[in-house]
PDB file of C-alpha atoms in Angstrom:
ATOM      1  CA  ALA A 184     -17.189  24.454   3.876  1.00 46.00           C
ATOM      2  CA  LYS A 185     -13.558  25.016   2.990  1.00 48.00           C
ATOM      3  CA  TYR A 186     -10.705  24.005   5.262  1.00 46.00           C
ATOM      4  CA  ASN A 187      -8.825  26.917   6.805  1.00 49.00           C
ATOM      5  CA  ALA A 188      -5.327  26.049   8.105  1.00 50.00           C
ATOM      6  CA  SER A 189      -5.526  28.786  10.735  1.00 50.00           C
ATOM      7  CA  GLN A 190      -8.427  26.877  12.294  1.00 47.00           C
ATOM      8  CA  ASP A 191      -6.637  23.527  12.667  1.00 49.00           C
ATOM      9  CA  ILE A 192      -7.633  22.958  16.292  1.00 47.00           C
ATOM     10  CA  GLU A 193     -11.110  24.456  16.181  1.00 49.00           C
ATOM     11  CA  TYR A 194     -12.137  23.352  12.682  1.00 49.00           C
ATOM     12  CA  ARG A 195     -15.799  22.383  12.598  1.00 51.00           C
ATOM     13  CA  PRO A 196     -17.203  22.018   9.069  1.00 52.00           C
ATOM     14  CA  GLU A 197     -20.711  23.303   8.478  1.00 54.00           C
ATOM     15  CA  ARG A 198     -23.157  20.489   7.903  1.00 52.00           C
ATOM     16  CA  THR A 199     -26.349  20.414   5.937  1.00 51.00           C
ATOM     17  CA  ASN A 200     -28.736  17.483   6.247  1.00 53.00           C
ATOM     18  CA  MET A 201     -26.139  15.704   8.434  1.00 58.00           C
ATOM     19  CA  GLU A 202     -23.958  15.207   5.370  1.00 70.00           C
ATOM     20  CA  THR A 203     -20.290  14.650   6.155  1.00 74.00           C
ATOM     21  CA  VAL A 204     -17.988  17.385   4.944  1.00 78.00           C
ATOM     22  CA  PHE A 205     -14.474  16.073   4.438  1.00 72.00           C
ATOM     23  CA  ARG A 206     -11.466  18.359   4.708  1.00 70.00           C
ATOM     24  CA  GLU A 207      -9.679  19.366   1.577  1.00 78.00           C
ATOM     25  CA  MET A 208      -6.014  18.484   1.279  1.00 72.00           C
ATOM     26  CA  ARG A 209      -3.787  21.158   2.788  1.00 72.00           C
ATOM     27  CA  ARG A 210      -0.943  20.617   0.311  1.00 66.00           C
ATOM     28  CA  PHE A 211      -3.251  20.701  -2.707  1.00 70.00           C
ATOM     29  CA  LYS A 212      -0.384  21.194  -5.172  1.00 74.00           C
ATOM     30  CA  GLN A 213       0.679  17.615  -4.383  1.00 73.00           C
ATOM     31  CA  GLN A 214      -2.816  16.183  -4.765  1.00 77.00           C
ATOM     32  CA  MET A 215      -3.219  13.285  -7.152  1.00 86.00           C
ATOM     33  CA  THR A 216      -6.052  13.218  -9.669  1.00 90.00           C
ATOM     34  CA  GLU A 217      -8.837  10.667  -9.282  1.00 91.00           C
ATOM     35  CA  GLU A 218      -7.359   8.687 -12.184  1.00 94.00           C
ATOM     36  CA  GLU A 219      -3.921   8.635 -10.532  1.00 93.00           C
ATOM     37  CA  CYS A 220      -5.556   7.410  -7.311  1.00 93.00           C
ATOM     38  CA  LYS A 221      -7.332   4.608  -9.173  1.00 96.00           C
ATOM     39  CA  GLU A 222      -4.080   3.571 -10.871  1.00 95.00           C
ATOM     40  CA  LEU A 223      -2.467   3.232  -7.438  1.00 95.00           C
ATOM     41  CA  LEU A 224      -5.485   1.297  -6.122  1.00 96.00           C
ATOM     42  CA  PHE A 225      -5.148  -1.180  -9.001  1.00 93.00           C
ATOM     43  CA  SER A 226      -1.382  -1.580  -8.645  1.00 92.00           C
ATOM     44  CA  GLU A 227      -1.001  -1.924  -4.863  1.00 93.00           C
ATOM     45  CA  GLU A 228      -2.002  -4.948  -2.789  1.00 91.00           C
ATOM     46  CA  HIS A 229      -1.601  -3.854   0.841  1.00 94.00           C
ATOM     47  CA  GLY A 230      -2.916  -1.070   3.016  1.00 97.00           C
ATOM     48  CA  THR A 231      -4.046  -0.302   6.538  1.00 98.00           C
ATOM     49  CA  LEU A 232      -7.702  -0.402   7.559  1.00 98.00           C
ATOM     50  CA  ALA A 233      -8.725   1.654  10.583  1.00 98.00           C
ATOM     51  CA  VAL A 234     -12.051   1.240  12.372  1.00 98.00           C
ATOM     52  CA  ASN A 235     -13.557   2.616  15.555  1.00 96.00           C
ATOM     53  CA  GLY A 236     -12.261   0.449  18.390  1.00 96.00           C
ATOM     54  CA  ASP A 237     -13.109   0.123  22.067  1.00 95.00           C
ATOM     55  CA  ASP A 238     -13.340   3.218  24.277  1.00 94.00           C
ATOM     56  CA  GLY A 239     -12.879   5.601  21.338  1.00 90.00           C
ATOM     57  CA  TYR A 240      -9.451   4.267  20.384  1.00 95.00           C
ATOM     58  CA  PRO A 241      -8.873   3.694  16.669  1.00 96.00           C
ATOM     59  CA  TYR A 242      -7.994   0.133  15.691  1.00 97.00           C
ATOM     60  CA  ALA A 243      -5.744  -0.095  12.613  1.00 97.00           C
ATOM     61  CA  PHE A 244      -4.299  -3.195  10.982  1.00 95.00           C
ATOM     62  CA  PRO A 245      -2.683  -4.176   7.667  1.00 97.00           C
ATOM     63  CA  MET A 246      -4.830  -5.892   5.051  1.00 96.00           C
ATOM     64  CA  ASN A 247      -4.659  -7.112   1.478  1.00 93.00           C
ATOM     65  CA  PHE A 248      -7.284  -5.568  -0.770  1.00 94.00           C
ATOM     66  CA  THR A 249      -8.505  -5.293  -4.307  1.00 92.00           C
ATOM     67  CA  TYR A 250     -10.261  -2.332  -5.889  1.00 95.00           C
ATOM     68  CA  ASP A 251     -13.601  -2.766  -7.663  1.00 93.00           C
ATOM     69  CA  ALA A 252     -14.003   0.187 -10.040  1.00 93.00           C
ATOM     70  CA  ASP A 253     -17.617  -0.682 -10.926  1.00 93.00           C
ATOM     71  CA  SER A 254     -18.796  -0.123  -7.350  1.00 94.00           C
ATOM     72  CA  ASN A 255     -15.952   2.245  -6.352  1.00 95.00           C
ATOM     73  CA  SER A 256     -15.225  -0.046  -3.408  1.00 96.00           C
ATOM     74  CA  LEU A 257     -12.397  -1.936  -1.804  1.00 96.00           C
ATOM     75  CA  ILE A 258     -12.849  -5.670  -1.332  1.00 94.00           C
ATOM     76  CA  LEU A 259     -11.268  -7.205   1.758  1.00 94.00           C
ATOM     77  CA  HIS A 260     -11.839 -10.381   3.756  1.00 91.00           C
ATOM     78  CA  SER A 261     -11.757 -11.562   7.322  1.00 91.00           C
ATOM     79  CA  ALA A 262     -12.322 -14.508   9.596  1.00 90.00           C
ATOM     80  CA  LYS A 263     -15.940 -14.866  10.719  1.00 90.00           C
ATOM     81  CA  SER A 264     -15.339 -13.495  14.206  1.00 91.00           C
ATOM     82  CA  GLY A 265     -12.962 -11.299  16.135  1.00 95.00           C
ATOM     83  CA  TYR A 266     -12.275  -7.774  17.322  1.00 97.00           C
ATOM     84  CA  LYS A 267     -12.241  -6.322  13.784  1.00 96.00           C
ATOM     85  CA  LEU A 268     -15.777  -7.528  13.059  1.00 96.00           C
ATOM     86  CA  ASP A 269     -17.004  -6.438  16.499  1.00 96.00           C
ATOM     87  CA  CYS A 270     -15.745  -2.925  15.704  1.00 97.00           C
ATOM     88  CA  ILE A 271     -17.342  -2.897  12.241  1.00 97.00           C
ATOM     89  CA  ARG A 272     -20.678  -4.066  13.626  1.00 96.00           C
ATOM     90  CA  ARG A 273     -20.581  -1.234  16.170  1.00 96.00           C
ATOM     91  CA  SER A 274     -19.692   1.464  13.611  1.00 96.00           C
ATOM     92  CA  ASP A 275     -19.517   1.150   9.843  1.00 97.00           C
ATOM     93  CA  LYS A 276     -17.251   4.186   9.428  1.00 96.00           C
ATOM     94  CA  ALA A 277     -13.744   3.253   8.330  1.00 97.00           C
ATOM     95  CA  CYS A 278     -10.538   4.708   6.945  1.00 97.00           C
ATOM     96  CA  PHE A 279      -8.077   2.952   4.647  1.00 98.00           C
ATOM     97  CA  CYS A 280      -4.569   4.167   3.864  1.00 97.00           C
ATOM     98  CA  LEU A 281      -2.052   2.843   1.383  1.00 96.00           C
ATOM     99  CA  HIS A 282       1.147   3.919  -0.319  1.00 91.00           C
ATOM    100  CA  ASN A 283       3.385   2.686  -3.064  1.00 88.00           C
ATOM    101  CA  THR A 284       6.774   1.163  -2.399  1.00 79.00           C
ATOM    102  CA  PRO A 285       9.035   4.137  -2.973  1.00 75.00           C
ATOM    103  CA  THR A 286      12.518   3.886  -4.392  1.00 72.00           C
ATOM    104  CA  SER A 287      15.516   6.040  -3.584  1.00 71.00           C
ATOM    105  CA  PRO A 288      19.290   5.989  -3.717  1.00 70.00           C
ATOM    106  CA  THR A 289      20.818   4.258  -0.690  1.00 73.00           C
ATOM    107  CA  GLY A 290      20.655   6.500   2.340  1.00 71.00           C
ATOM    108  CA  ALA A 291      18.440   9.132   0.690  1.00 73.00           C
ATOM    109  CA  LEU A 292      14.844  10.024   1.445  1.00 73.00           C
ATOM    110  CA  PRO A 293      12.389   8.571  -1.088  1.00 67.00           C
ATOM    111  CA  ARG A 294      11.199  11.194  -3.575  1.00 72.00           C
ATOM    112  CA  ASP A 295       8.489   9.217  -5.347  1.00 80.00           C
ATOM    113  CA  VAL A 296       6.029   8.408  -2.568  1.00 85.00           C
ATOM    114  CA  LYS A 297       2.363   8.261  -3.529  1.00 92.00           C
ATOM    115  CA  SER A 298      -0.284   7.674  -0.894  1.00 92.00           C
ATOM    116  CA  ILE A 299      -4.060   7.543  -0.643  1.00 96.00           C
ATOM    117  CA  VAL A 300      -6.393   8.065   2.288  1.00 96.00           C
ATOM    118  CA  ILE A 301      -9.936   6.735   1.895  1.00 97.00           C
ATOM    119  CA  PHE A 302     -12.969   7.347   4.084  1.00 96.00           C
ATOM    120  CA  GLY A 303     -16.059   5.229   3.681  1.00 97.00           C
ATOM    121  CA  ARG A 304     -18.608   2.836   5.059  1.00 97.00           C
ATOM    122  CA  ILE A 305     -17.680  -0.799   5.483  1.00 97.00           C
ATOM    123  CA  SER A 306     -20.116  -3.696   5.443  1.00 96.00           C
ATOM    124  CA  ILE A 307     -19.842  -7.379   6.222  1.00 95.00           C
ATOM    125  CA  VAL A 308     -21.069  -9.813   3.592  1.00 92.00           C
ATOM    126  CA  ASP A 309     -21.951 -13.079   5.275  1.00 81.00           C
ATOM    127  CA  ASP A 310     -24.151 -14.774   2.646  1.00 86.00           C
ATOM    128  CA  PRO A 311     -22.145 -17.892   1.646  1.00 85.00           C
ATOM    129  CA  ALA A 312     -22.917 -17.654  -2.086  1.00 85.00           C
ATOM    130  CA  GLU A 313     -22.010 -13.947  -2.220  1.00 89.00           C
ATOM    131  CA  ILE A 314     -18.835 -14.502  -0.215  1.00 86.00           C
ATOM    132  CA  ILE A 315     -17.461 -17.066  -2.651  1.00 85.00           C
ATOM    133  CA  GLY A 316     -18.072 -14.791  -5.655  1.00 86.00           C
ATOM    134  CA  ILE A 317     -16.523 -11.777  -3.930  1.00 86.00           C
ATOM    135  CA  LEU A 318     -13.539 -13.721  -2.600  1.00 84.00           C
ATOM    136  CA  GLU A 319     -12.939 -15.226  -6.021  1.00 84.00           C
ATOM    137  CA  ARG A 320     -12.561 -11.692  -7.457  1.00 83.00           C
ATOM    138  CA  PHE A 321     -10.326 -10.804  -4.500  1.00 79.00           C
ATOM    139  CA  ASP A 322      -8.070 -13.865  -4.816  1.00 82.00           C
ATOM    140  CA  ASN A 323      -7.727 -13.513  -8.592  1.00 79.00           C
ATOM    141  CA  LYS A 324      -5.596 -10.411  -7.979  1.00 82.00           C
ATOM    142  CA  PHE A 325      -3.063 -12.532  -6.095  1.00 83.00           C
ATOM    143  CA  GLU A 326      -3.202 -16.078  -7.475  1.00 85.00           C
ATOM    144  CA  ASP A 327      -3.924 -18.070 -10.619  1.00 85.00           C
ATOM    145  CA  PRO A 328      -7.533 -19.327 -11.160  1.00 83.00           C
ATOM    146  CA  GLU A 329      -6.748 -22.981 -10.325  1.00 86.00           C
ATOM    147  CA  THR A 330      -5.185 -22.043  -6.975  1.00 85.00           C
ATOM    148  CA  VAL A 331      -8.091 -19.698  -6.230  1.00 82.00           C
ATOM    149  CA  LYS A 332     -10.697 -22.418  -6.786  1.00 83.00           C
ATOM    150  CA  ALA A 333      -8.829 -24.896  -4.581  1.00 86.00           C
ATOM    151  CA  HIS A 334      -8.327 -22.269  -1.882  1.00 82.00           C
ATOM    152  CA  LEU A 335     -12.009 -21.237  -1.838  1.00 83.00           C
ATOM    153  CA  LYS A 336     -13.176 -24.856  -1.777  1.00 84.00           C
ATOM    154  CA  ARG A 337     -10.876 -25.597   1.149  1.00 85.00           C
ATOM    155  CA  GLU A 338     -11.270 -22.385   3.186  1.00 82.00           C
ATOM    156  CA  GLY A 339     -14.040 -20.237   1.679  1.00 81.00           C
ATOM    157  CA  HIS A 340     -16.532 -21.283   4.349  1.00 82.00           C
ATOM    158  CA  LEU A 341     -14.249 -19.837   7.062  1.00 84.00           C
ATOM    159  CA  ALA A 342     -14.367 -16.246   5.789  1.00 87.00           C
ATOM    160  CA  VAL A 343     -16.599 -13.238   5.340  1.00 91.00           C
ATOM    161  CA  ALA A 344     -16.147 -10.574   2.715  1.00 92.00           C
ATOM    162  CA  LEU A 345     -15.809  -6.914   3.625  1.00 96.00           C
ATOM    163  CA  ILE A 346     -16.838  -4.140   1.251  1.00 96.00           C
ATOM    164  CA  LEU A 347     -15.551  -0.621   1.879  1.00 98.00           C
ATOM    165  CA  ARG A 348     -17.622   1.808  -0.196  1.00 97.00           C
ATOM    166  CA  ILE A 349     -15.529   4.886  -0.873  1.00 96.00           C
ATOM    167  CA  GLU A 350     -17.160   8.157   0.164  1.00 95.00           C
ATOM    168  CA  HIS A 351     -14.057  10.353  -0.005  1.00 94.00           C
ATOM    169  CA  MET A 352     -10.555   9.754  -1.314  1.00 95.00           C
ATOM    170  CA  THR A 353      -7.469  11.921  -1.546  1.00 92.00           C
ATOM    171  CA  GLY A 354      -4.132  10.994  -2.994  1.00 93.00           C
ATOM    172  CA  LYS A 355      -0.830  12.742  -2.500  1.00 90.00           C
ATOM    173  CA  LYS A 356       2.464  12.496  -4.348  1.00 89.00           C
ATOM    174  CA  VAL A 357       5.604  13.673  -2.637  1.00 81.00           C
ATOM    175  CA  VAL A 358       7.179  16.549  -4.473  1.00 64.00           C
ATOM    176  CA  GLU A 359      10.355  17.378  -2.587  1.00 62.00           C
ATOM    177  CA  GLY A 360      13.585  19.037  -3.706  1.00 54.00           C
TER     178      GLY A 360
END
Protein backbone atom coordinates (compact mmCIF):
# COMPACT_ATOMS: atom_id res chain seq x y z
CA ALA A 1 0.00 0.00 0.00
CA LYS A 2 1.26 3.45 -0.88
CA TYR A 3 1.03 6.39 1.50
CA ASN A 4 -1.43 9.08 0.43
CA ALA A 5 -0.88 12.49 2.08
CA SER A 6 -4.57 13.33 1.79
CA GLN A 7 -5.26 10.42 4.15
CA ASP A 8 -2.92 11.52 6.95
CA ILE A 9 -5.44 11.08 9.76
CA GLU A 10 -7.25 8.03 8.45
CA TYR A 11 -4.30 6.19 6.89
CA ARG A 12 -4.60 2.45 7.42
CA PRO A 13 -2.20 0.40 5.28
CA GLU A 14 -3.54 -2.81 3.81
CA ARG A 15 -1.99 -5.85 5.42
CA THR A 16 -1.38 -9.28 4.05
CA ASN A 17 -0.38 -12.13 6.34
CA MET A 18 -0.12 -9.61 9.22
CA GLU A 19 2.99 -8.16 7.62
CA THR A 20 3.77 -4.60 8.69
CA VAL A 21 3.52 -2.04 5.93
CA PHE A 22 5.67 0.98 6.70
CA ARG A 23 4.82 4.40 5.29
CA GLU A 24 6.92 5.77 2.51
CA MET A 25 8.69 9.06 3.10
CA ARG A 26 6.49 12.03 2.20
CA ARG A 27 9.39 14.21 1.05
CA PHE A 28 10.90 11.48 -1.11
CA LYS A 29 13.13 13.90 -3.02
CA GLN A 30 15.13 14.33 0.20
CA GLN A 31 15.38 10.60 0.88
CA MET A 32 18.84 9.19 1.42
CA THR A 33 19.94 6.01 -0.31
CA GLU A 34 20.54 2.87 1.74
CA GLU A 35 24.29 3.37 1.32
CA GLU A 36 24.06 6.96 2.59
CA CYS A 37 22.07 5.70 5.59
CA LYS A 38 24.72 3.09 6.36
CA GLU A 39 27.49 5.70 6.11
CA LEU A 40 25.66 7.79 8.72
CA LEU A 41 25.13 4.72 10.93
CA PHE A 42 28.88 4.02 10.85
CA SER A 43 29.89 7.63 11.53
CA GLU A 44 27.48 8.59 14.32
CA GLU A 45 27.64 7.37 17.92
CA HIS A 46 24.43 8.63 19.55
CA GLY A 47 20.73 8.32 18.89
CA THR A 48 17.40 8.01 20.64
CA LEU A 49 15.74 4.65 21.26
CA ALA A 50 11.97 4.63 21.72
CA VAL A 51 10.05 1.66 23.10
CA ASN A 52 6.46 1.06 24.16
CA GLY A 53 6.15 2.36 27.71
CA ASP A 54 3.47 2.12 30.38
CA ASP A 55 -0.16 2.93 29.55
CA GLY A 56 0.57 3.35 25.84
CA TYR A 57 3.03 6.20 26.31
CA PRO A 58 6.23 5.98 24.27
CA TYR A 59 9.45 5.92 26.29
CA ALA A 60 12.42 7.50 24.49
CA PHE A 61 15.96 7.96 25.75
CA PRO A 62 19.42 8.73 24.32
CA MET A 63 21.82 5.84 23.76
CA ASN A 64 25.22 5.12 22.29
CA PHE A 65 25.16 2.52 19.54
CA THR A 66 27.21 0.78 16.93
CA TYR A 67 25.99 -0.58 13.61
CA ASP A 68 26.65 -4.20 12.62
CA ALA A 69 26.37 -4.40 8.82
CA ASP A 70 26.59 -8.21 8.74
CA SER A 71 23.34 -8.60 10.68
CA ASN A 72 21.87 -5.20 9.69
CA SER A 73 21.40 -4.45 13.39
CA LEU A 74 22.21 -1.84 15.97
CA ILE A 75 24.13 -2.96 19.04
CA LEU A 76 23.30 -1.20 22.30
CA HIS A 77 23.73 -2.06 25.98
CA SER A 78 21.93 -1.59 29.24
CA ALA A 79 22.01 -2.34 32.93
CA LYS A 80 20.46 -5.70 33.82
CA SER A 81 17.23 -4.22 35.15
CA GLY A 82 15.08 -1.14 34.90
CA TYR A 83 12.16 0.46 33.10
CA LYS A 84 13.79 0.17 29.66
CA LEU A 85 14.13 -3.61 29.94
CA ASP A 86 10.63 -3.96 31.39
CA CYS A 87 9.30 -2.17 28.29
CA ILE A 88 11.35 -4.31 25.90
CA ARG A 89 10.20 -7.52 27.57
CA ARG A 90 6.58 -6.39 27.17
CA SER A 91 6.95 -5.43 23.49
CA ASP A 92 9.92 -5.99 21.21
CA LYS A 93 8.89 -3.26 18.76
CA ALA A 94 11.23 -0.27 18.84
CA CYS A 95 12.16 2.87 16.95
CA PHE A 96 15.60 4.47 16.81
CA CYS A 97 16.34 7.96 15.51
CA LEU A 98 19.65 9.67 14.93
CA HIS A 99 21.05 12.67 13.10
CA ASN A 100 24.42 14.08 12.26
CA THR A 101 25.83 17.15 13.96
CA PRO A 102 24.95 19.84 11.45
CA THR A 103 27.08 22.89 10.82
CA SER A 104 25.93 26.36 9.87
CA PRO A 105 27.07 29.96 9.95
CA THR A 106 26.40 31.61 13.32
CA GLY A 107 22.74 32.45 13.67
CA ALA A 108 21.66 30.57 10.54
CA LEU A 109 19.58 27.42 10.25
CA PRO A 110 21.67 24.31 9.54
CA ARG A 111 21.47 23.27 5.89
CA ASP A 112 23.28 19.94 6.07
CA VAL A 113 21.13 17.90 8.44
CA LYS A 114 20.93 14.17 7.78
CA SER A 115 18.69 11.97 9.88
CA ILE A 116 17.58 8.35 10.01
CA VAL A 117 14.50 6.73 11.50
CA ILE A 118 14.68 2.98 12.09
CA PHE A 119 11.89 0.57 12.99
CA GLY A 120 12.70 -2.91 14.18
CA ARG A 121 12.54 -5.62 16.79
CA ILE A 122 14.80 -5.40 19.81
CA SER A 123 16.02 -8.35 21.84
CA ILE A 124 17.88 -8.70 25.11
CA VAL A 125 21.00 -10.85 25.11
CA ASP A 126 21.63 -12.08 28.63
CA ASP A 127 24.02 -15.01 28.05
CA PRO A 128 27.27 -13.90 29.77
CA ALA A 129 29.60 -15.25 27.07
CA GLU A 130 27.58 -13.64 24.26
CA ILE A 131 27.34 -10.34 26.13
CA ILE A 132 31.10 -9.98 26.45
CA GLY A 133 31.66 -10.63 22.73
CA ILE A 134 28.91 -8.21 21.70
CA LEU A 135 29.99 -5.51 24.14
CA GLU A 136 33.58 -5.84 22.99
CA ARG A 137 32.47 -5.00 19.42
CA PHE A 138 30.37 -2.15 20.82
CA ASP A 139 33.15 -0.66 22.96
CA ASN A 140 35.75 -0.93 20.19
CA LYS A 141 33.90 1.87 18.37
CA PHE A 142 34.58 4.20 21.30
CA GLU A 143 37.80 3.10 23.01
CA ASP A 144 41.14 1.43 22.36
CA PRO A 145 41.36 -2.39 22.80
CA GLU A 146 43.30 -2.24 26.10
CA THR A 147 40.70 0.04 27.70
CA VAL A 148 37.89 -2.14 26.35
CA LYS A 149 39.32 -5.30 27.90
CA ALA A 150 39.81 -3.63 31.28
CA HIS A 151 36.32 -2.13 31.16
CA LEU A 152 34.64 -5.45 30.29
CA LYS A 153 36.59 -7.31 32.97
CA ARG A 154 35.57 -4.73 35.56
CA GLU A 155 31.95 -4.09 34.53
CA GLY A 156 30.92 -6.58 31.82
CA HIS A 157 28.99 -8.72 34.30
CA LEU A 158 26.72 -5.74 35.12
CA ALA A 159 25.32 -5.34 31.60
CA VAL A 160 23.13 -6.95 28.99
CA ALA A 161 23.44 -6.43 25.27
CA LEU A 162 20.55 -5.19 23.17
CA ILE A 163 20.21 -6.02 19.49
CA LEU A 164 17.87 -3.95 17.34
CA ARG A 165 17.26 -5.81 14.07
CA ILE A 166 16.35 -3.28 11.41
CA GLU A 167 13.08 -3.99 9.62
CA HIS A 168 12.63 -0.58 7.99
CA MET A 169 14.90 2.44 7.68
CA THR A 170 14.52 5.81 6.03
CA GLY A 171 17.05 8.58 5.87
CA LYS A 172 16.47 12.20 5.02
CA LYS A 173 18.85 14.99 4.09
CA VAL A 174 17.71 18.56 4.47
CA VAL A 175 17.63 20.35 1.17
CA GLU A 176 16.59 23.91 1.93
CA GLY A 177 17.21 27.16 0.06
